[in-house]
Short mmCIF file of C-alpha atoms and ligand atoms in Angstrom, two decimals:
data_model
loop_
_atom_site.label_atom_id
_atom_site.label_comp_id
_atom_site.label_asym_id
_atom_site.label_seq_id
_atom_site.Cartn_x
_atom_site.Cartn_y
_atom_site.Cartn_z
CA MET A 91 -154.59 11.51 -3.13
CA ASP A 92 -152.47 12.90 1.03
CA TYR A 93 -152.44 11.87 4.05
CA PHE A 94 -153.69 15.79 5.82
CA ALA A 95 -156.63 14.50 6.95
CA TYR A 96 -158.61 16.46 10.30
CA LYS A 97 -159.23 12.66 13.07
CA ASN A 98 -161.97 14.60 15.57
CA LYS A 99 -161.45 17.79 14.31
CA LYS A 100 -157.53 18.01 15.40
CA LEU A 101 -155.76 18.47 12.12
CA TYR A 102 -153.43 15.18 11.72
CA CYS A 103 -150.37 13.85 8.92
CA GLU A 104 -150.58 10.17 8.75
CA ASP A 105 -150.38 9.57 12.39
CA VAL A 106 -149.25 12.34 13.28
CA ASN A 107 -151.33 15.51 15.39
CA LEU A 108 -149.70 18.81 13.40
CA GLN A 109 -150.38 20.19 16.86
CA GLU A 110 -147.68 18.29 18.18
CA ILE A 111 -145.52 19.12 15.45
CA VAL A 112 -146.12 23.23 16.50
CA GLU A 113 -145.31 22.06 19.66
CA GLU A 114 -141.57 20.99 19.04
CA CYS A 115 -140.67 23.36 16.07
CA GLY A 116 -142.66 26.44 16.30
CA THR A 117 -144.08 28.08 13.29
CA PRO A 118 -143.05 28.57 9.96
CA THR A 119 -142.39 25.25 9.66
CA TYR A 120 -142.86 23.36 5.81
CA VAL A 121 -144.59 19.55 6.97
CA TYR A 122 -144.12 16.85 4.55
CA SER A 123 -145.91 13.27 4.19
CA LYS A 124 -143.31 10.81 3.53
CA LYS A 125 -146.80 8.00 2.37
CA THR A 126 -147.60 10.56 0.57
CA LEU A 127 -144.81 10.94 -1.89
CA GLU A 128 -144.56 7.59 -1.94
CA ARG A 129 -147.90 6.63 -3.49
CA HIS A 130 -147.72 9.35 -5.61
CA VAL A 131 -144.70 7.64 -6.94
CA ASP A 132 -146.69 4.34 -7.41
CA VAL A 133 -148.95 5.09 -8.99
CA TYR A 134 -147.01 7.32 -11.77
CA LYS A 135 -145.02 4.12 -11.96
CA ASN A 136 -147.74 1.60 -11.83
CA ALA A 137 -149.09 3.31 -14.57
CA PHE A 138 -147.14 2.63 -16.74
CA LYS A 139 -149.16 -0.74 -18.89
CA SER A 140 -146.79 -0.88 -21.57
CA HIS A 141 -144.23 0.70 -21.87
CA LYS A 142 -139.78 0.54 -20.29
CA ASN A 143 -140.17 4.32 -18.72
CA LEU A 144 -137.90 5.99 -16.27
CA ILE A 145 -139.38 8.29 -13.62
CA CYS A 146 -136.36 11.22 -13.11
CA PHE A 147 -138.94 12.98 -10.39
CA SER A 148 -138.07 17.09 -11.38
CA VAL A 149 -135.81 17.62 -8.12
CA LYS A 150 -136.42 21.47 -8.62
CA SER A 151 -140.04 21.31 -7.49
CA LEU A 152 -138.90 20.19 -4.39
CA SER A 153 -134.89 19.29 -3.09
CA ASN A 154 -134.39 18.15 0.27
CA ILE A 155 -131.72 15.74 1.50
CA SER A 156 -134.09 13.35 2.65
CA ILE A 157 -137.04 14.26 0.80
CA LEU A 158 -134.61 12.59 -2.67
CA GLU A 159 -133.68 9.10 -0.19
CA LEU A 160 -136.25 8.22 -0.52
CA ILE A 161 -137.73 8.94 -3.13
CA ASN A 162 -134.32 7.44 -4.89
CA LYS A 163 -135.09 4.11 -2.81
CA LYS A 164 -138.56 3.99 -4.66
CA GLY A 165 -136.65 3.68 -7.50
CA CYS A 166 -136.38 7.17 -9.34
CA GLY A 167 -133.89 9.11 -11.60
CA PHE A 168 -133.91 12.38 -11.62
CA ASP A 169 -134.48 16.17 -12.93
CA VAL A 170 -131.51 17.54 -12.72
CA VAL A 171 -131.40 21.32 -13.42
CA SER A 172 -127.68 22.81 -11.85
CA GLY A 173 -125.37 21.85 -10.65
CA GLY A 174 -126.72 22.06 -6.98
CA GLU A 175 -129.33 19.68 -7.70
CA LEU A 176 -126.84 16.89 -9.24
CA LYS A 177 -124.62 17.07 -6.12
CA ARG A 178 -127.81 16.41 -3.87
CA ALA A 179 -129.25 13.98 -6.47
CA LEU A 180 -125.73 11.94 -6.15
CA HIS A 181 -125.86 13.27 -2.33
CA ALA A 182 -129.06 10.93 -1.96
CA GLY A 183 -127.73 8.02 -3.81
CA ALA A 184 -128.66 8.69 -7.20
CA ASP A 185 -127.87 6.19 -10.34
CA PRO A 186 -126.59 8.81 -13.09
CA LYS A 187 -127.03 6.32 -15.28
CA LYS A 188 -131.31 7.42 -13.83
CA ILE A 189 -130.07 11.91 -14.01
CA ILE A 190 -130.93 13.48 -16.50
CA PHE A 191 -129.61 16.98 -16.87
CA SER A 192 -131.70 20.35 -18.91
CA GLY A 193 -131.02 23.74 -18.39
CA VAL A 194 -130.92 26.52 -20.89
CA GLY A 195 -127.28 28.01 -19.08
CA LYS A 196 -125.72 24.85 -18.41
CA SER A 197 -121.49 26.36 -17.30
CA HIS A 198 -118.63 25.10 -18.32
CA ASP A 199 -118.75 23.02 -14.08
CA GLU A 200 -121.70 21.92 -14.53
CA ILE A 201 -121.13 19.78 -18.24
CA LEU A 202 -117.89 19.18 -16.40
CA MET A 203 -119.50 17.12 -13.43
CA GLY A 204 -122.19 15.63 -15.44
CA ILE A 205 -119.62 14.22 -17.80
CA LYS A 206 -117.43 12.12 -14.77
CA TYR A 207 -120.32 10.35 -13.60
CA GLU A 208 -121.32 9.25 -17.10
CA ILE A 209 -125.32 10.80 -16.42
CA LEU A 210 -127.76 9.36 -18.13
CA SER A 211 -128.63 12.54 -21.01
CA PHE A 212 -127.44 16.14 -20.72
CA ASN A 213 -130.71 17.53 -22.23
CA ILE A 214 -129.13 20.05 -24.80
CA GLU A 215 -130.89 23.68 -25.75
CA SER A 216 -128.94 25.29 -28.05
CA GLU A 217 -126.25 24.64 -30.54
CA SER A 218 -123.32 26.51 -29.02
CA GLU A 219 -124.32 24.02 -25.91
CA ILE A 220 -123.52 20.96 -27.74
CA LYS A 221 -120.70 22.45 -29.60
CA ARG A 222 -118.96 23.16 -25.30
CA ILE A 223 -120.54 19.34 -23.82
CA GLU A 224 -118.65 17.96 -27.71
CA GLU A 225 -115.09 19.94 -26.43
CA ILE A 226 -115.53 18.57 -23.01
CA ALA A 227 -115.67 15.82 -23.55
CA SER A 228 -113.45 14.98 -25.93
CA SER A 229 -110.46 17.56 -23.45
CA GLU A 230 -111.70 14.38 -20.63
CA ASN A 231 -111.95 11.65 -24.00
CA LYS A 232 -115.45 10.94 -23.27
CA VAL A 233 -118.84 9.68 -24.75
CA ALA A 234 -121.10 12.65 -22.90
CA ASN A 235 -124.83 11.02 -23.56
CA VAL A 236 -126.76 13.19 -24.80
CA ALA A 237 -130.83 14.27 -25.75
CA ILE A 238 -132.55 17.51 -28.25
CA ARG A 239 -134.76 19.12 -26.31
CA PHE A 240 -136.65 20.52 -28.86
CA ASN A 241 -140.03 23.08 -28.41
CA PRO A 242 -143.02 21.12 -30.43
CA GLU A 243 -145.44 24.56 -29.98
CA VAL A 244 -147.89 23.30 -27.67
CA ASP A 245 -149.53 25.69 -25.64
CA SER A 246 -150.35 24.95 -22.27
CA GLY A 247 -152.37 26.47 -20.60
CA GLY A 248 -150.86 27.27 -16.29
CA HIS A 249 -149.43 30.86 -15.80
CA GLU A 250 -147.52 32.99 -18.05
CA TYR A 251 -144.10 32.45 -16.30
CA ILE A 252 -144.22 28.64 -16.37
CA LYS A 253 -144.78 27.81 -20.18
CA THR A 254 -142.39 26.61 -21.82
CA GLY A 255 -142.75 24.08 -24.99
CA ARG A 256 -143.64 27.10 -27.36
CA LYS A 257 -142.08 28.73 -30.65
CA GLY A 258 -139.74 32.02 -29.21
CA ASP A 259 -139.93 30.52 -25.94
CA LYS A 260 -135.71 30.24 -23.72
CA PHE A 261 -136.21 26.36 -23.92
CA GLY A 262 -135.63 23.62 -25.69
CA ILE A 263 -135.24 24.26 -29.75
CA SER A 264 -138.00 25.33 -31.75
CA SER A 265 -136.91 24.92 -35.95
CA GLU A 266 -137.47 21.42 -36.55
CA GLU A 267 -134.32 22.21 -38.98
CA SER A 268 -132.13 23.31 -36.54
CA VAL A 269 -132.63 19.30 -34.08
CA LEU A 270 -131.90 17.64 -37.93
CA LYS A 271 -128.73 19.71 -38.40
CA ILE A 272 -128.03 19.66 -34.50
CA ALA A 273 -128.75 15.35 -35.02
CA LYS A 274 -126.37 14.79 -38.13
CA TYR A 275 -123.38 16.77 -36.01
CA ILE A 276 -123.59 14.32 -32.24
CA TYR A 277 -123.76 11.33 -34.80
CA LYS A 278 -121.04 12.21 -36.59
CA SER A 279 -119.08 13.51 -33.73
CA ASN A 280 -117.13 10.98 -31.64
CA HIS A 281 -117.03 12.41 -28.13
CA LEU A 282 -120.92 12.65 -28.79
CA LYS A 283 -124.02 9.91 -28.51
CA LEU A 284 -127.27 11.35 -29.35
CA VAL A 285 -129.13 8.71 -26.98
CA GLY A 286 -132.64 10.40 -26.02
CA LEU A 287 -135.06 14.19 -27.56
CA ALA A 288 -137.03 15.79 -25.05
CA CYS A 289 -139.54 18.47 -23.91
CA HIS A 290 -141.45 19.61 -21.90
CA ILE A 291 -144.32 21.89 -22.38
CA GLY A 292 -144.58 23.75 -18.85
CA SER A 293 -145.93 23.44 -15.95
CA GLN A 294 -149.63 23.23 -14.21
CA ILE A 295 -151.31 21.41 -17.29
CA LEU A 296 -154.58 20.39 -16.38
CA ASP A 297 -155.10 19.63 -20.45
CA LEU A 298 -154.56 15.96 -21.47
CA GLN A 299 -155.20 17.63 -24.68
CA SER A 300 -151.44 19.05 -25.28
CA TYR A 301 -149.43 15.50 -24.39
CA LYS A 302 -151.12 14.42 -26.93
CA LEU A 303 -150.16 16.30 -29.43
CA THR A 304 -146.15 16.94 -27.87
CA ALA A 305 -146.09 12.83 -27.96
CA LYS A 306 -147.17 13.14 -31.72
CA ASN A 307 -145.17 15.35 -32.06
CA ILE A 308 -141.43 13.78 -30.37
CA LYS A 309 -143.04 10.55 -32.52
CA ASP A 310 -142.98 11.74 -36.13
CA LEU A 311 -139.11 14.37 -34.90
CA SER A 312 -137.82 11.36 -34.63
CA PHE A 313 -138.83 8.68 -37.61
CA LYS A 314 -136.73 11.89 -39.04
CA ILE A 315 -133.97 11.59 -36.80
CA LYS A 316 -133.87 8.04 -36.20
CA ASP A 317 -133.39 8.12 -40.47
CA LEU A 318 -130.10 10.24 -40.50
CA GLY A 319 -128.79 7.68 -38.10
CA ASN A 320 -128.80 4.65 -35.28
CA GLU A 321 -132.45 4.10 -32.80
CA LEU A 322 -132.58 6.16 -29.72
CA ASP A 323 -133.24 5.17 -25.96
CA PHE A 324 -136.23 7.45 -24.35
CA LEU A 325 -138.06 9.93 -25.58
CA ASP A 326 -137.91 12.27 -23.18
CA LEU A 327 -142.11 13.74 -22.33
CA GLY A 328 -140.72 16.10 -19.28
CA GLY A 329 -143.69 16.18 -16.28
CA GLY A 330 -145.54 19.38 -16.16
CA LEU A 331 -149.14 17.53 -14.77
CA GLY A 332 -150.90 19.97 -12.51
CA ILE A 333 -152.60 19.06 -9.12
CA PRO A 334 -155.36 20.08 -7.25
CA TYR A 335 -154.58 24.07 -5.97
CA GLU A 336 -158.65 24.55 -5.19
CA GLN A 337 -160.28 21.46 -4.90
CA ASP A 338 -159.75 21.21 -9.39
CA ASP A 339 -160.72 18.66 -10.92
CA THR A 340 -157.36 17.72 -12.12
CA PRO A 341 -155.94 14.17 -14.07
CA SER A 342 -154.39 11.95 -12.71
CA PRO A 343 -150.82 11.00 -14.19
CA GLN A 344 -152.58 7.33 -14.92
CA ASP A 345 -154.33 9.09 -16.93
CA LEU A 346 -151.38 11.16 -18.91
CA ILE A 347 -149.59 7.52 -19.53
CA SER A 348 -152.49 6.19 -21.19
CA ILE A 349 -152.77 8.74 -23.79
CA ILE A 350 -148.71 8.69 -23.69
CA GLU A 351 -148.47 5.13 -23.72
CA GLU A 352 -151.01 4.37 -26.29
CA GLU A 353 -149.78 7.44 -28.63
CA LEU A 354 -146.45 6.02 -28.35
CA LYS A 355 -148.05 2.43 -28.82
CA ASP A 356 -146.14 1.44 -31.84
CA MET A 357 -142.34 2.82 -30.55
CA GLU A 358 -139.82 0.50 -29.03
CA GLU A 359 -137.87 3.77 -26.62
CA ARG A 360 -138.36 3.82 -22.86
CA ILE A 361 -140.78 6.66 -22.08
CA ILE A 362 -139.40 9.29 -19.42
CA LEU A 363 -141.74 11.74 -17.17
CA GLU A 364 -140.16 13.74 -15.70
CA PRO A 365 -142.56 14.87 -12.66
CA GLY A 366 -141.83 17.30 -10.26
CA ARG A 367 -145.04 18.67 -8.87
CA SER A 368 -147.74 16.34 -8.99
CA ILE A 369 -145.30 14.15 -6.68
CA SER A 370 -144.39 16.81 -4.48
CA GLY A 371 -147.13 18.86 -4.64
CA ASN A 372 -149.92 17.87 -1.77
CA ALA A 373 -147.34 15.92 -0.36
CA GLY A 374 -146.79 18.80 1.99
CA ILE A 375 -148.18 22.15 3.35
CA LEU A 376 -146.86 24.99 5.39
CA LEU A 377 -147.77 25.09 9.80
CA THR A 378 -147.88 29.14 10.48
CA LYS A 379 -149.39 30.67 12.91
CA VAL A 380 -151.20 33.86 13.31
CA GLU A 381 -149.46 36.46 15.29
CA TYR A 382 -152.93 40.05 14.88
CA ILE A 383 -156.33 39.91 12.93
CA LYS A 384 -156.47 43.90 11.71
CA ASP A 385 -159.72 44.44 10.23
CA ASN A 386 -160.26 41.47 6.90
CA PHE A 387 -156.98 40.40 7.93
CA LEU A 388 -155.31 37.31 9.85
CA ILE A 389 -151.93 39.02 9.47
CA VAL A 390 -149.43 35.45 10.21
CA ASP A 391 -145.69 34.39 10.92
CA ALA A 392 -144.63 33.16 7.07
CA ALA A 393 -144.21 35.13 4.47
CA MET A 394 -143.31 35.49 0.88
CA ASN A 395 -140.45 34.49 1.84
CA ASP A 396 -141.47 31.69 2.70
CA LEU A 397 -143.82 30.65 0.07
CA LEU A 398 -143.23 32.47 -3.04
CA ARG A 399 -146.46 30.95 -5.46
CA PRO A 400 -149.11 33.74 -4.29
CA ALA A 401 -146.74 36.83 -5.49
CA LEU A 402 -145.39 35.50 -7.99
CA TYR A 403 -147.60 33.66 -10.02
CA LYS A 404 -150.76 35.17 -8.05
CA ALA A 405 -150.97 31.35 -6.96
CA LYS A 406 -153.86 30.19 -5.23
CA HIS A 407 -153.48 28.23 -1.17
CA ASP A 408 -156.35 26.73 0.08
CA VAL A 409 -154.87 27.32 3.94
CA TRP A 410 -156.88 24.96 6.66
CA SER A 411 -156.65 25.78 10.26
CA LEU A 412 -155.41 23.32 12.35
CA LYS A 413 -158.66 22.48 14.31
CA GLU A 414 -161.58 21.86 12.07
CA ASP A 415 -163.34 24.68 10.94
CA ASP A 416 -167.39 25.03 11.65
CA SER A 417 -169.55 26.21 8.81
CA ASN A 418 -170.08 29.33 9.72
CA SER A 419 -166.76 31.57 10.19
CA LYS A 420 -165.58 34.38 8.75
CA ALA A 421 -163.72 34.82 5.38
CA TRP A 422 -160.43 36.18 6.16
CA ILE A 423 -156.89 37.02 3.81
CA ILE A 424 -154.10 35.85 5.41
CA ALA A 425 -150.91 38.05 5.45
CA GLY A 426 -147.80 37.98 5.98
CA PRO A 427 -144.96 40.06 7.22
CA VAL A 428 -143.18 41.42 4.76
CA CYS A 429 -142.78 44.67 3.72
CA GLU A 430 -144.45 44.67 0.13
CA SER A 431 -148.08 45.17 0.08
CA SER A 432 -147.85 41.67 -2.58
CA ASP A 433 -147.30 39.52 0.82
CA ILE A 434 -150.54 37.98 0.56
CA ILE A 435 -150.75 33.93 1.10
CA ALA A 436 -154.26 34.02 0.38
CA LYS A 437 -157.69 35.96 0.16
CA ASP A 438 -160.38 34.61 1.23
CA ILE A 439 -160.21 31.86 4.16
CA HIS A 440 -162.78 30.88 5.85
CA THR A 441 -161.94 30.12 10.04
CA ASN A 442 -162.90 30.42 13.52
CA ALA A 443 -158.77 31.22 14.30
CA GLY A 444 -158.00 33.46 16.54
CA GLU A 445 -154.21 35.30 17.65
CA GLY A 446 -152.07 32.45 18.89
CA ASP A 447 -153.64 29.60 15.63
CA THR A 448 -151.37 27.60 13.18
CA LEU A 449 -152.72 27.35 9.95
CA ALA A 450 -151.94 24.99 7.15
CA ILE A 451 -151.21 26.39 3.96
CA LYS A 452 -152.16 23.46 1.32
CA THR A 453 -149.92 21.52 -1.04
CA ALA A 454 -147.18 23.93 -0.91
CA GLY A 455 -144.52 20.98 -1.24
CA ALA A 456 -143.51 21.32 -4.81
CA TYR A 457 -142.16 24.75 -5.16
CA GLY A 458 -142.08 25.90 -1.49
CA PHE A 459 -139.66 25.34 0.39
CA VAL A 460 -136.77 25.42 -2.73
CA MET A 461 -138.32 29.17 -3.93
CA SER A 462 -137.21 30.91 -0.77
CA SER A 463 -135.09 33.39 0.89
CA ASN A 464 -134.26 35.38 2.85
CA TYR A 465 -136.04 39.18 1.66
CA ASN A 466 -136.24 41.12 5.38
CA SER A 467 -133.52 39.30 7.13
CA ARG A 468 -135.99 36.49 7.60
CA MET A 469 -134.22 32.87 8.40
CA ARG A 470 -135.58 30.27 6.80
CA SER A 471 -138.02 28.29 8.25
CA ALA A 472 -137.46 24.33 9.48
CA GLU A 473 -138.16 20.82 7.39
CA VAL A 474 -139.90 18.07 8.52
CA LEU A 475 -140.76 14.25 7.46
CA VAL A 476 -143.93 12.48 8.92
CA ASP A 477 -143.67 8.61 9.27
CA GLY A 478 -146.26 7.54 10.31
CA LYS A 479 -146.97 7.83 14.36
CA GLU A 480 -142.77 9.45 13.38
CA PHE A 481 -142.12 12.93 12.58
CA ASN A 482 -138.12 14.18 11.68
CA ILE A 483 -137.10 17.27 11.66
CA VAL A 484 -135.05 17.58 7.72
CA ARG A 485 -134.05 20.61 7.93
CA THR A 486 -133.20 22.97 11.03
CA ARG A 487 -134.33 26.50 11.16
CA GLU A 488 -131.99 28.45 10.00
CA THR A 489 -130.78 31.12 12.71
CA PHE A 490 -129.26 34.50 12.72
CA GLU A 491 -125.61 33.01 12.28
CA ASP A 492 -127.02 31.31 9.35
CA LEU A 493 -127.97 34.17 7.80
CA ILE A 494 -124.28 36.67 7.84
CA LYS A 495 -122.23 33.37 7.79
CA ASN A 496 -121.19 34.25 4.65
CA GLU A 497 -120.71 38.05 4.92
CA ILE A 498 -117.75 38.98 5.87
CA ASP A 499 -117.05 42.37 8.39
CA LEU A 500 -115.11 45.33 7.34
CA ASN A 501 -114.23 46.06 10.94
CA ASP A 502 -113.28 42.61 11.64
N1 LIG B 154 -138.73 19.09 -16.08
C1 LIG B 154 -138.33 20.00 -16.26
C2 LIG B 154 -137.87 20.68 -17.83
C3 LIG B 154 -139.02 21.18 -16.21
O1 LIG B 154 -138.54 22.60 -16.17
C4 LIG B 154 -139.59 21.46 -14.43
C5 LIG B 154 -140.22 22.89 -13.88
C6 LIG B 154 -140.18 19.98 -14.83
C7 LIG B 154 -139.61 19.45 -14.81
C8 LIG B 154 -141.49 19.80 -13.62
O2 LIG B 154 -141.42 20.26 -13.54
P1 LIG B 154 -143.73 20.35 -12.83
O3 LIG B 154 -144.42 19.12 -12.97
O4 LIG B 154 -143.02 20.05 -11.24
O5 LIG B 154 -144.51 20.97 -13.63
N2 LIG B 154 -142.28 27.88 -10.12
C9 LIG B 154 -143.20 27.22 -10.42
C10 LIG B 154 -143.18 26.49 -11.05
C11 LIG B 154 -141.97 26.31 -12.29
C12 LIG B 154 -141.63 24.34 -13.46
C13 LIG B 154 -140.21 24.86 -13.91
N3 LIG B 154 -140.50 24.04 -15.06
C14 LIG B 154 -144.15 26.96 -9.72
O6 LIG B 154 -144.19 27.26 -8.26
O7 LIG B 154 -145.45 27.19 -10.13
#
């Protein structure tokens, strides 16, 4: 559920008429709803009936600092995958004891930063990585907390590019033998502490049976690991819950958590989840103006550099006009100005919008702005956060100076 809706035929975000944002900030502009973000966090937190838990918001899905601050205030932790994301989370006031660091390619400096801040866990993905973390912890005379990320061999649906939990995928550790060998290694080390077991099976998952199977696999493996040494602090089932992009009937966080709690009912460990899209996805839209009408195309001022998902994954986003459309409206292809044939934002969109009107590309909060680029030397868009009747710019539109600021002109 989100707080984007028509009132008197005008599209609102909470109590703000989106046309006001267009007039003040221009387009393309990302707009996020604070109430929607907070509601989604509450739904996750309130869904747990019996287990101790921690919701670690996946920073990669939406990483604006003002948004991380409000998620931090709701008591969430964070799932980060780079030094930049770790710094963002800390900048937003996160408690390092609630930060999970995932990713297959953590660099020396990223590991050092995590060790210095004593984060909750490095979710490790290879034997080489565990040795590197141990070496750095030893040189700092510290003990690093680690969890082993394994592949539960679950094929969870979704686009090929966002599946992650199968044997042979680049993420996680596929062989059980390897997981147990790493656990033994950690137990013997003076600079490593095994705190958890983790997995993440993919993204935009609509079939909850995948999670049931994953929970069972993580439970079975945790017994084998505990037989070798200490208790664990947590079992981390990652993120991945799907959301409705086109009025799909999608499972809710409550459905997900009740399946997980049922499967893990006798387990003492905390349950950690790392949701991204299911918190941020439908909390954001991208406003874009129709520049030209040509044949059956509406050429708009947002492009694949602003929202890459349709070009990269053939992802479908619904598009609404700021003025409510009648049912007889014609079907259009919404295309961006970038010089690539794949710069198509959506197809078969029924709208009466004409040149100069503004459209809202829906469900763009997750993997929207964060995946934007300067391709075609386009300035990245502004970001706005709505809070009730008010709205604030939380990132200004880039300028030409921003675009070239790291370039060195050899003629100067
Ligand atoms: N945890 C880990 C270790 C992850 O790799 C991811 C996402 C998440 C949590 C959060 O997953 P979510 O709840 O958001 O599905 N750019 C793609 C999605 C890539 C997801 C990468 N990993 C898209 O636009 O669909």
